[in-house]
Coordinates of C-alpha atoms and ligand atoms in Angstrom, one line a residue:
M1 CA 157.9 125.0 -6.5
N2 CA 157.9 123.6 -3.4
K3 CA 155.9 123.7 -0.4
F4 CA 158.8 125.5 1.5
V5 CA 158.6 127.7 -1.3
Q6 CA 155.2 127.8 -1.6
E7 CA 154.4 128.0 2.4
I8 CA 157.2 131.3 2.4
I9 CA 155.7 133.2 -0.3
E10 CA 152.1 132.9 2.0
I11 CA 153.6 134.3 4.7
I12 CA 154.7 137.3 3.0
K13 CA 151.8 137.7 1.4
S14 CA 149.6 138.5 4.3
K15 CA 151.5 141.5 5.5
I16 CA 153.0 142.9 1.9
E17 CA 151.2 143.6 -1.3
F18 CA 153.4 141.7 -3.7
P19 CA 152.8 139.6 -7.0
P20 CA 153.4 136.5 -5.7
E21 CA 156.0 135.5 -8.6
K22 CA 157.9 138.4 -8.1
I23 CA 158.6 137.4 -4.1
E24 CA 159.5 134.0 -5.9
S25 CA 162.6 134.9 -7.6
L26 CA 163.4 137.3 -4.5
I27 CA 163.3 134.4 -2.6
E28 CA 166.8 133.1 -2.4
V29 CA 169.0 129.9 -0.6
P30 CA 171.5 131.1 1.5
P31 CA 175.3 129.9 1.0
E32 CA 175.7 129.4 5.2
E33 CA 173.8 127.3 7.6
K34 CA 173.5 130.5 10.2
F35 CA 171.1 132.0 7.4
G36 CA 168.1 130.0 7.7
D37 CA 167.0 127.8 4.8
Y38 CA 165.7 130.3 2.9
A39 CA 165.9 134.1 3.0
F40 CA 163.8 136.9 1.6
P41 CA 166.4 140.0 0.9
C42 CA 164.6 143.4 1.7
H43 CA 166.1 146.0 -0.9
I44 CA 163.4 145.9 -2.8
L45 CA 160.8 147.2 -0.5
S46 CA 162.8 150.2 1.0
K47 CA 161.8 152.2 -2.3
E48 CA 158.4 152.1 -1.3
L49 CA 158.6 152.3 2.3
K50 CA 161.1 154.5 2.4
K51 CA 162.8 152.9 5.1
P52 CA 166.0 150.8 5.3
P53 CA 166.3 147.6 4.3
Q54 CA 167.4 147.1 8.0
E55 CA 164.8 148.1 9.2
I56 CA 162.1 146.4 7.4
A57 CA 163.4 142.5 8.1
S58 CA 163.6 143.5 11.4
K59 CA 159.9 144.3 11.7
L60 CA 158.6 142.3 8.9
S61 CA 160.0 139.0 11.0
S62 CA 158.5 140.3 14.2
E63 CA 155.0 140.5 12.4
L64 CA 155.2 137.2 9.8
M65 CA 153.8 133.7 11.6
P66 CA 155.7 130.2 11.3
K67 CA 153.1 128.3 9.8
E68 CA 153.7 124.2 9.3
M69 CA 156.7 124.2 7.0
I70 CA 158.4 127.1 7.7
E71 CA 159.6 126.9 11.7
Q72 CA 161.8 129.4 12.0
I73 CA 162.1 133.4 10.8
Y74 CA 164.4 135.7 12.1
P75 CA 166.0 139.0 10.5
I76 CA 169.8 138.8 9.4
G77 CA 171.2 142.6 8.3
P78 CA 168.5 143.8 5.3
Y79 CA 167.3 139.6 5.3
I80 CA 164.3 138.0 6.7
N81 CA 165.7 134.3 7.1
F82 CA 163.8 131.5 7.8
K83 CA 163.8 128.2 9.3
V84 CA 162.1 124.7 7.6
N85 CA 160.9 121.9 9.8
R86 CA 163.3 119.4 9.2
E87 CA 161.1 116.2 8.7
K88 CA 158.8 117.5 6.7
F89 CA 161.7 119.0 4.2
A90 CA 163.3 115.8 4.4
E91 CA 159.9 114.0 3.2
Y92 CA 159.2 116.2 0.5
V93 CA 162.6 116.4 -0.7
L94 CA 163.6 112.8 -0.8
Q95 CA 159.2 110.7 -1.9
E96 CA 159.6 113.4 -4.5
I97 CA 162.8 112.3 -5.8
F98 CA 161.9 108.9 -5.1
E99 CA 158.7 108.9 -7.0
R100 CA 160.1 110.8 -9.8
D101 CA 163.6 108.8 -10.4
L102 CA 165.9 110.4 -13.0
D103 CA 163.2 112.6 -14.4
Y104 CA 163.4 115.0 -11.2
G105 CA 164.4 118.3 -11.8
S106 CA 162.7 118.4 -15.8
D107 CA 160.3 121.4 -15.7
T108 CA 157.9 122.7 -18.4
Q109 CA 158.9 125.8 -18.8
G110 CA 160.4 125.1 -22.1
K111 CA 156.8 124.1 -23.3
G112 CA 155.7 125.1 -27.2
K113 CA 159.6 126.6 -27.4
T114 CA 162.2 125.9 -29.6
I115 CA 165.4 126.8 -29.4
V116 CA 168.4 125.9 -32.3
M117 CA 171.5 125.1 -31.4
D118 CA 174.9 125.8 -33.4
Y119 CA 177.6 123.9 -31.8
S120 CA 180.4 121.6 -32.4
H121 CA 181.1 122.7 -35.9
P122 CA 184.5 121.3 -37.0
N123 CA 186.1 121.3 -40.3
I124 CA 186.0 119.1 -43.4
A125 CA 189.8 118.7 -44.2
K126 CA 191.5 119.3 -41.2
P127 CA 191.3 117.7 -37.5
F128 CA 189.2 118.0 -35.4
G129 CA 190.4 120.9 -32.6
I130 CA 190.1 120.6 -29.1
G131 CA 188.0 124.4 -29.4
H132 CA 185.9 122.0 -31.6
L133 CA 185.5 120.0 -28.6
R134 CA 184.7 122.5 -25.8
S135 CA 182.0 123.4 -27.9
T136 CA 180.4 120.1 -28.7
V137 CA 180.4 118.7 -24.7
I138 CA 178.8 122.6 -23.9
G139 CA 176.6 122.4 -26.6
N140 CA 175.6 118.5 -26.0
A141 CA 175.3 119.8 -22.3
L142 CA 173.2 122.8 -23.0
Y143 CA 170.7 120.6 -25.5
N144 CA 170.3 117.9 -22.7
I145 CA 169.7 120.8 -19.6
F146 CA 166.8 122.7 -22.4
K147 CA 165.2 119.3 -22.9
K148 CA 165.0 118.5 -19.4
L149 CA 163.5 122.1 -18.7
G150 CA 160.3 121.2 -21.2
Y151 CA 162.1 123.2 -24.3
E152 CA 162.3 121.9 -28.3
A153 CA 165.8 121.7 -28.8
I154 CA 167.6 120.9 -32.7
R155 CA 171.3 120.6 -32.2
I156 CA 172.9 121.8 -35.5
N157 CA 176.9 121.0 -36.7
H158 CA 177.1 123.6 -39.2
L159 CA 179.6 121.9 -40.8
G160 CA 182.6 124.5 -41.9
D161 CA 182.4 122.9 -45.6
W162 CA 182.3 125.5 -47.6
G163 CA 185.1 128.6 -48.3
T164 CA 188.2 129.1 -50.1
Q165 CA 190.2 127.1 -48.4
F166 CA 188.7 124.7 -50.4
G167 CA 190.2 126.1 -53.2
K168 CA 193.8 125.5 -52.0
V169 CA 193.0 121.6 -50.5
I170 CA 191.7 121.1 -54.1
A171 CA 194.5 122.7 -55.8
A172 CA 197.6 121.4 -53.4
Y173 CA 195.8 117.5 -54.0
K174 CA 196.7 118.6 -57.5
M175 CA 200.0 118.9 -57.5
W176 CA 201.4 117.2 -54.7
G177 CA 198.5 114.7 -53.3
E178 CA 198.5 110.8 -53.5
E179 CA 194.8 109.0 -53.9
K180 CA 196.9 106.0 -51.5
E181 CA 197.8 108.2 -48.9
L182 CA 194.6 109.9 -48.9
S183 CA 192.7 106.9 -48.2
S184 CA 195.0 105.5 -45.7
D185 CA 195.3 108.3 -43.3
P186 CA 192.9 110.8 -44.7
I187 CA 192.4 114.2 -42.6
A188 CA 196.5 114.5 -41.9
T189 CA 197.1 113.9 -45.2
L190 CA 194.5 116.9 -46.2
Y191 CA 195.7 118.6 -43.0
D192 CA 199.7 118.2 -44.4
L193 CA 198.4 119.0 -48.0
Y194 CA 196.9 122.5 -46.6
V195 CA 200.3 123.0 -44.7
R196 CA 202.8 123.3 -47.8
F197 CA 200.3 124.6 -49.3
H198 CA 200.6 128.1 -47.4
Q199 CA 204.7 127.4 -47.3
E200 CA 204.8 126.6 -50.6
A201 CA 202.8 129.6 -51.5
E202 CA 205.0 132.4 -49.5
G203 CA 207.3 132.5 -52.1
R204 CA 204.9 131.4 -55.2
P205 CA 202.1 134.0 -55.5
E206 CA 200.8 132.3 -58.2
L207 CA 199.8 129.3 -56.6
E208 CA 197.0 131.5 -54.8
E209 CA 195.6 132.5 -57.6
E210 CA 195.0 128.4 -59.0
A211 CA 193.7 128.3 -55.7
R212 CA 191.1 130.7 -56.5
R213 CA 190.6 129.6 -59.6
W214 CA 189.2 126.0 -58.3
F215 CA 187.5 127.7 -56.2
K216 CA 185.5 129.7 -58.3
R217 CA 185.2 126.4 -60.3
L218 CA 183.3 124.9 -57.2
E219 CA 181.0 127.6 -56.6
D220 CA 180.4 127.1 -60.4
G221 CA 179.7 123.7 -59.4
D222 CA 182.5 122.2 -62.2
K223 CA 182.1 118.6 -61.5
E224 CA 185.7 117.6 -61.0
A225 CA 185.9 120.1 -58.6
L226 CA 182.7 119.1 -56.8
G227 CA 183.7 115.2 -57.2
L228 CA 186.8 116.2 -54.9
W229 CA 185.4 118.1 -52.4
E230 CA 183.0 115.6 -51.6
K231 CA 185.3 112.9 -51.4
F232 CA 187.6 115.1 -48.5
K233 CA 184.0 115.9 -47.1
N234 CA 183.3 112.0 -46.6
F235 CA 186.4 111.2 -45.5
S236 CA 186.5 114.0 -42.8
L237 CA 182.7 113.0 -42.1
D238 CA 183.5 109.3 -41.2
E239 CA 186.5 110.8 -38.6
F240 CA 184.5 112.7 -37.2
N241 CA 181.9 110.2 -36.6
R242 CA 184.3 108.6 -34.8
I243 CA 185.0 110.9 -32.3
Y244 CA 180.9 111.4 -31.8
K245 CA 180.4 107.9 -31.3
M246 CA 183.4 108.0 -28.6
L247 CA 181.3 110.9 -26.7
D248 CA 178.0 109.3 -27.5
I249 CA 176.9 112.6 -29.3
S250 CA 175.1 113.2 -31.8
F251 CA 172.9 115.2 -34.3
D252 CA 169.4 117.2 -36.2
S253 CA 171.4 118.4 -38.4
Y254 CA 174.6 118.7 -40.1
A255 CA 173.5 121.4 -42.7
G256 CA 177.0 123.0 -42.6
E257 CA 177.8 126.3 -44.7
S258 CA 177.5 124.4 -48.2
F259 CA 174.0 124.1 -47.8
Y260 CA 172.7 127.7 -47.4
N261 CA 174.3 128.4 -51.2
Q262 CA 171.4 128.1 -52.5
F263 CA 169.7 131.2 -50.6
I264 CA 173.3 133.2 -51.2
E265 CA 172.1 135.5 -54.2
K266 CA 168.3 135.9 -52.8
T267 CA 169.9 137.2 -49.5
I268 CA 172.4 139.4 -51.4
D269 CA 169.6 140.9 -53.4
K270 CA 167.1 141.6 -50.4
M271 CA 170.4 143.3 -48.8
N272 CA 170.6 145.7 -52.4
Q273 CA 167.8 146.6 -52.5
M274 CA 167.1 147.5 -48.9
G275 CA 170.8 149.6 -49.5
L276 CA 172.2 148.2 -46.6
T277 CA 175.5 147.4 -49.3
E278 CA 178.2 149.1 -50.3
I279 CA 181.4 149.1 -52.6
S280 CA 184.4 149.1 -50.5
Q281 CA 188.4 148.0 -52.1
D282 CA 185.8 146.1 -55.1
A283 CA 184.4 143.9 -52.4
L284 CA 180.3 144.3 -51.4
I285 CA 180.7 145.3 -47.9
V286 CA 177.6 146.8 -44.8
N287 CA 179.5 149.6 -43.2
L288 CA 179.0 149.3 -39.3
E289 CA 181.4 152.0 -38.6
K290 CA 177.9 154.5 -36.9
Y291 CA 178.1 150.8 -34.8
D292 CA 181.8 151.0 -34.2
M293 CA 182.6 148.0 -36.3
P294 CA 184.8 147.0 -38.5
P295 CA 182.6 145.8 -42.1
C296 CA 181.0 143.0 -42.9
L297 CA 182.3 141.9 -46.4
I298 CA 179.6 139.9 -47.9
R299 CA 181.2 138.9 -51.5
K300 CA 184.9 139.1 -52.7
K301 CA 186.0 140.7 -56.0
D302 CA 186.0 137.9 -57.8
E303 CA 182.7 136.9 -55.9
A304 CA 183.4 134.5 -54.1
S305 CA 180.4 134.5 -51.0
L306 CA 182.0 134.8 -47.3
Y307 CA 181.3 132.9 -43.7
A308 CA 179.7 136.0 -42.9
T309 CA 177.6 135.6 -46.1
R310 CA 176.2 132.0 -45.2
D311 CA 176.1 132.6 -42.3
I312 CA 173.2 135.7 -42.4
C313 CA 171.5 132.7 -45.0
A314 CA 171.7 130.0 -42.9
A315 CA 170.1 132.0 -39.6
I316 CA 167.0 133.8 -41.7
Y317 CA 166.8 129.9 -43.2
R318 CA 166.7 128.5 -39.1
Y319 CA 164.3 131.1 -37.9
E320 CA 161.8 130.3 -41.4
T321 CA 162.9 126.1 -41.1
Y322 CA 162.0 126.6 -37.0
H323 CA 161.1 129.2 -35.7
F324 CA 163.2 129.5 -32.5
H325 CA 163.1 131.2 -29.5
K326 CA 166.3 131.7 -29.1
A327 CA 169.3 130.4 -31.2
L328 CA 172.6 130.0 -29.9
Y329 CA 175.8 129.8 -31.2
I330 CA 178.9 128.0 -29.0
V331 CA 181.7 129.1 -30.7
G332 CA 185.1 130.2 -29.5
S333 CA 185.2 133.8 -27.8
A334 CA 187.8 134.8 -30.9
Q335 CA 184.7 135.3 -32.9
K336 CA 183.1 137.4 -30.6
L337 CA 183.9 140.2 -33.2
Y338 CA 182.5 138.2 -35.2
F339 CA 179.2 138.0 -34.2
Q340 CA 178.4 141.5 -33.1
Q341 CA 178.5 142.1 -36.8
L342 CA 176.7 139.2 -37.6
F343 CA 173.5 140.2 -35.7
K344 CA 173.6 143.5 -36.1
V345 CA 173.7 143.1 -40.1
L346 CA 170.5 140.7 -39.3
E347 CA 168.8 143.4 -37.1
L348 CA 169.6 145.9 -40.0
M349 CA 167.9 143.9 -42.0
C350 CA 164.5 144.0 -39.6
Y351 CA 164.1 141.1 -38.6
P352 CA 162.9 140.8 -35.4
W353 CA 164.1 137.9 -34.0
A354 CA 167.7 139.8 -34.9
K355 CA 167.3 140.1 -30.6
D356 CA 166.8 136.0 -29.9
L357 CA 170.1 135.7 -31.5
V358 CA 172.9 134.3 -28.5
H359 CA 176.5 133.9 -28.8
V360 CA 177.3 131.5 -25.6
D361 CA 181.4 132.0 -26.2
F362 CA 184.5 130.0 -24.5
G363 CA 187.1 130.6 -23.8
W364 CA 190.9 128.7 -24.7
V365 CA 191.8 125.1 -23.8
K366 CA 195.9 125.3 -23.1
F367 CA 197.6 122.4 -22.9
K368 CA 199.9 122.0 -19.1
Q369 CA 202.3 119.3 -20.6
K370 CA 203.0 119.0 -23.7
M371 CA 200.8 116.2 -26.3
M372 CA 203.2 113.7 -28.3
S373 CA 202.0 115.2 -32.1
T374 CA 203.7 112.2 -34.9
R375 CA 201.9 114.8 -37.0
K376 CA 202.7 118.7 -38.3
G377 CA 201.3 121.6 -38.3
N378 CA 202.0 120.6 -34.2
I379 CA 198.3 120.2 -33.7
V380 CA 196.1 118.4 -30.9
L381 CA 194.2 116.5 -31.9
L382 CA 190.9 115.1 -30.0
E383 CA 191.3 111.9 -30.9
D384 CA 195.1 111.1 -29.4
V385 CA 193.5 113.3 -25.8
L386 CA 190.6 110.6 -25.6
N387 CA 192.5 107.6 -26.1
K388 CA 195.0 109.1 -24.2
S389 CA 192.4 109.9 -21.0
I390 CA 191.1 106.1 -21.6
E391 CA 194.3 104.7 -21.4
L392 CA 195.8 106.7 -18.3
A393 CA 192.6 105.5 -16.4
L394 CA 193.0 102.4 -17.0
K395 CA 196.5 102.4 -15.3
I396 CA 194.7 104.4 -12.1
I397 CA 191.7 101.5 -12.3
K398 CA 194.3 98.6 -12.3
E399 CA 196.2 100.0 -9.6
K400 CA 192.8 101.4 -7.6
N401 CA 190.8 97.6 -7.9
P402 CA 192.7 95.2 -9.5
D403 CA 189.5 92.5 -9.7
L404 CA 187.2 94.9 -11.2
E405 CA 185.3 92.8 -13.8
N406 CA 184.8 95.4 -17.7
K407 CA 188.2 96.7 -16.9
E408 CA 188.2 98.3 -19.7
K409 CA 184.9 99.2 -19.8
V410 CA 185.1 101.1 -17.1
A411 CA 188.1 102.8 -18.0
F412 CA 186.3 104.6 -21.5
D413 CA 183.8 105.4 -19.4
V414 CA 186.0 107.4 -17.0
G415 CA 188.5 108.1 -19.6
I416 CA 186.7 109.9 -21.9
G417 CA 183.9 111.5 -18.4
A418 CA 187.2 113.3 -17.3
V419 CA 187.9 115.1 -20.7
I420 CA 184.2 115.9 -21.2
F421 CA 184.1 117.3 -17.1
A422 CA 187.4 119.2 -17.6
N423 CA 185.5 121.0 -20.2
L424 CA 183.2 121.9 -18.5
F425 CA 183.7 122.6 -15.4
T426 CA 185.4 126.2 -16.2
R427 CA 182.6 129.0 -16.1
R428 CA 182.7 129.3 -19.9
N429 CA 184.1 132.5 -20.3
K430 CA 187.3 131.5 -18.5
D431 CA 190.0 129.4 -20.6
I432 CA 191.1 126.4 -19.0
D433 CA 194.9 124.5 -18.4
F434 CA 194.7 121.4 -19.1
D435 CA 196.4 119.3 -16.8
W436 CA 196.8 116.0 -16.9
D437 CA 197.4 115.3 -13.4
K438 CA 194.3 117.3 -12.2
V439 CA 191.5 116.6 -15.1
L440 CA 192.4 112.4 -14.1
N441 CA 192.3 113.1 -10.3
F442 CA 190.1 111.2 -8.3
E443 CA 190.3 113.1 -5.3
G444 CA 190.1 116.5 -7.4
E445 CA 187.5 118.7 -9.2
T446 CA 186.7 116.3 -11.6
G447 CA 184.5 113.8 -13.6
P448 CA 185.4 110.8 -12.2
Y449 CA 185.7 112.3 -8.6
V450 CA 181.6 112.3 -9.4
Q451 CA 181.6 109.3 -11.1
Y452 CA 183.9 107.5 -8.1
T453 CA 180.6 108.9 -5.3
H454 CA 178.3 108.0 -7.2
A455 CA 179.9 103.7 -7.5
R456 CA 180.5 104.0 -3.8
L457 CA 176.5 105.4 -3.4
S458 CA 175.5 101.8 -5.8
S459 CA 177.8 100.0 -3.8
L460 CA 176.4 100.7 -0.7
I461 CA 173.6 99.6 -2.5
R462 CA 174.2 96.5 -3.1
K463 CA 175.7 95.8 -0.1
Y464 CA 172.1 96.9 1.4
A465 CA 170.8 94.0 -0.6
Q466 CA 167.2 94.9 0.0
P467 CA 164.6 96.7 -1.3
I468 CA 164.5 100.9 -0.6
E469 CA 161.4 102.0 1.0
N470 CA 160.3 105.8 0.6
K471 CA 158.4 105.6 3.7
V472 CA 161.0 105.5 6.6
D473 CA 161.3 108.0 9.7
F474 CA 161.8 111.2 8.3
K475 CA 162.8 112.6 12.2
S476 CA 166.3 110.3 12.1
L477 CA 167.7 112.5 8.8
S478 CA 168.0 115.7 10.5
T479 CA 171.6 115.8 11.1
E480 CA 173.7 118.7 10.6
E481 CA 174.9 116.3 7.8
E482 CA 172.0 115.0 6.2
H483 CA 170.4 118.3 6.5
L484 CA 173.0 119.8 4.7
L485 CA 173.2 117.0 2.1
I486 CA 169.2 117.4 1.5
K487 CA 169.2 120.9 0.9
R488 CA 171.8 120.3 -1.8
L489 CA 168.7 117.8 -3.1
E490 CA 166.6 119.9 -3.2
D491 CA 168.6 122.7 -4.8
F492 CA 168.6 120.4 -8.0
P493 CA 166.2 121.7 -10.0
R494 CA 167.2 125.0 -9.4
R495 CA 170.6 124.9 -10.7
I496 CA 169.6 123.1 -13.4
K497 CA 167.3 126.6 -14.5
S498 CA 170.0 128.6 -13.6
S499 CA 172.6 126.5 -16.1
A500 CA 169.8 126.9 -18.5
R501 CA 169.6 130.5 -18.2
E502 CA 173.2 131.1 -18.4
Y503 CA 174.1 129.2 -20.9
D504 CA 176.7 127.8 -18.7
P505 CA 176.8 123.9 -18.0
A506 CA 179.6 124.3 -15.3
L507 CA 176.7 125.3 -12.6
I508 CA 175.9 121.3 -13.2
C509 CA 179.5 121.3 -12.4
S510 CA 180.2 122.8 -9.4
Y511 CA 176.9 121.5 -8.0
L512 CA 177.8 118.0 -8.8
I513 CA 181.7 118.6 -6.8
E514 CA 179.0 120.0 -3.9
L515 CA 176.9 117.3 -3.2
A516 CA 179.4 114.3 -4.0
S517 CA 181.6 116.2 -1.1
L518 CA 178.8 116.7 1.4
F519 CA 177.8 113.2 1.3
N520 CA 181.6 111.6 1.4
R521 CA 181.7 113.9 4.5
F522 CA 178.5 112.3 5.9
Y523 CA 179.9 109.0 4.5
Q524 CA 183.3 109.4 6.7
K525 CA 182.0 110.6 9.7
E526 CA 178.3 108.2 9.9
R527 CA 178.4 104.5 9.2
I528 CA 175.2 103.8 7.1
I529 CA 174.1 100.7 7.7
T530 CA 173.9 99.5 11.3
E531 CA 172.0 97.4 13.5
N532 CA 169.3 100.2 14.1
V533 CA 167.0 99.0 11.0
E534 CA 165.0 102.7 11.1
S535 CA 167.8 104.9 10.8
T536 CA 169.6 102.5 8.1
K537 CA 166.1 102.9 6.1
A538 CA 166.3 106.4 6.6
R539 CA 170.1 106.4 5.5
M540 CA 169.6 104.1 2.6
L541 CA 166.7 106.5 1.2
L542 CA 169.0 109.7 1.4
V543 CA 171.7 107.1 -0.7
K544 CA 169.5 106.5 -3.4
A545 CA 168.1 110.0 -3.7
V546 CA 171.7 111.1 -4.1
Q547 CA 172.5 108.7 -6.5
T548 CA 169.9 109.5 -8.4
V549 CA 170.9 113.3 -8.9
I550 CA 174.1 112.4 -9.6
K551 CA 173.2 110.1 -11.8
S552 CA 170.4 112.9 -13.3
G553 CA 173.4 115.6 -13.8
L554 CA 176.5 113.5 -14.8
S555 CA 173.7 112.0 -17.5
I556 CA 173.2 116.0 -18.2
L557 CA 176.2 117.2 -18.8
G558 CA 177.0 113.7 -21.4
I559 CA 178.9 111.7 -19.1
K560 CA 177.9 107.3 -17.7
S561 CA 178.2 106.5 -14.4
P562 CA 179.5 103.3 -14.2
E563 CA 178.0 101.0 -11.4
K564 CA 181.5 99.6 -10.2
M565 CA 185.5 101.5 -10.3
Ligands
LIG601 N1 183.1 126.2 -38.2 C1 183.1 127.4 -37.6 C2 185.1 127.2 -36.9 O1 185.8 126.6 -36.8 C3 182.4 127.7 -36.4 C4 181.2 127.8 -37.0 C5 180.5 128.8 -36.4 N2 179.1 128.5 -36.2 C6 178.3 129.6 -37.5 N3 177.4 129.5 -37.7 N4 179.2 130.4 -37.6 O2 185.8 128.0 -36.9

């Protein structure tokens, strides 16, 4: 906790009896300057003191005494507002960032707690879709956020590598597939086979039967079926890993759906013994009528196990393996009902940790412009999206900065950064309208805008060409713009915590946009490097702090910060 908040707590404590943690959790950072630097809402006291909050605010404000860090205390409406001593505030915030550098904002709140995260999870033999990308980048950013707060976090890629669809792919491959075509363009070939299977099966229901037989063989461990499955899986993993490499993303476990087959018998036995299951239309289900939900299918009449059954086993396995504090499923909102059912079944199985399972859902990504798709099935291929973004970034960079060395490398970082940022910036429960003109706009609410600001800060530091010191005249940093910037910097640790609380990296994105715009406004208004040595020193310390926080924020989001662009 910072010294200013600490002092506010002491000041408040001197007049009212209230637990300090409670006071801390109530203190707000007001949105507008006139409300001061911190505010304390009096609604809570109103019940106890039996007086309107406005009255309490004004009475308390007149009684509370300013101290060293806090200079002014005054009421506005139901709030008590506090103004800090700007010089001390600047000194405290800038020293802290200078000393902690990229560690600024990290915390120990998660010490000893494990968070299991299930994200990305593309499906074998199918293209890596844009929805999987959104899951991947949200998951990766949340992973960085939780690590920063001291949690142990486990990244699980719950690959879609089992299920009746594999019966279809194998059947289709046996009928129409060719080895050569498969090895030259595996995912497109497999996907075409899958699409063709569905088309042909419409007129020939016996194909479905054939697919079921293949899946049965697969579940029974038949050599040929398993061999083909493994081959398809390896081809798919090659493709997925290419994408993960571009995004610089890795996982701690690739235990996909197939991994949980070994636990299915035992789990179904347990559910039967607990009397949770019943037979309905020849299938084994858990009836959830009482909870206003459709039944959860556990086993089909042909004995095939299901997505849900494997998820039940996965949750149990994860608890037994990691003893998680929370387990997150970062999956699109299309599966909202599904996760409600899953969590309900686990609760009915009396697992106390069922309450710690969280569906971190997110909206769709819709493309404004048509993506050029060379393949059937009309699906947006992720690799094409990433490559297009890099290409567009390169074009812009060539226009803006023709002399830049390493243009390709910078364009790669900017192109990838733009796609990641666009997938995170919109609050996760909202849909995204993906528009190339917006995503790569260097002046908009985009990744490139933040990266560009970072490059501008780096260029100032290069131009200054002297070591930046932390003993400066902090009084000189008290203009409105400077104070606003320093306040934003001070807010960074709090923003990391709120994005963890809301499982939403969008809060870090909007934070970075605010910080970058504040800096750019300051930069446009004031010269930073001037003949005034003292003021230049102080401003360069501020520049360095803003650069550090932007770099750290981008890195949390999984975005690189080029020094030049
Ligand atoms: N592979 C699934 C899909 O693409 C998502 C898996 C989500 N994770 C889970 N444990 N169910 O829809």
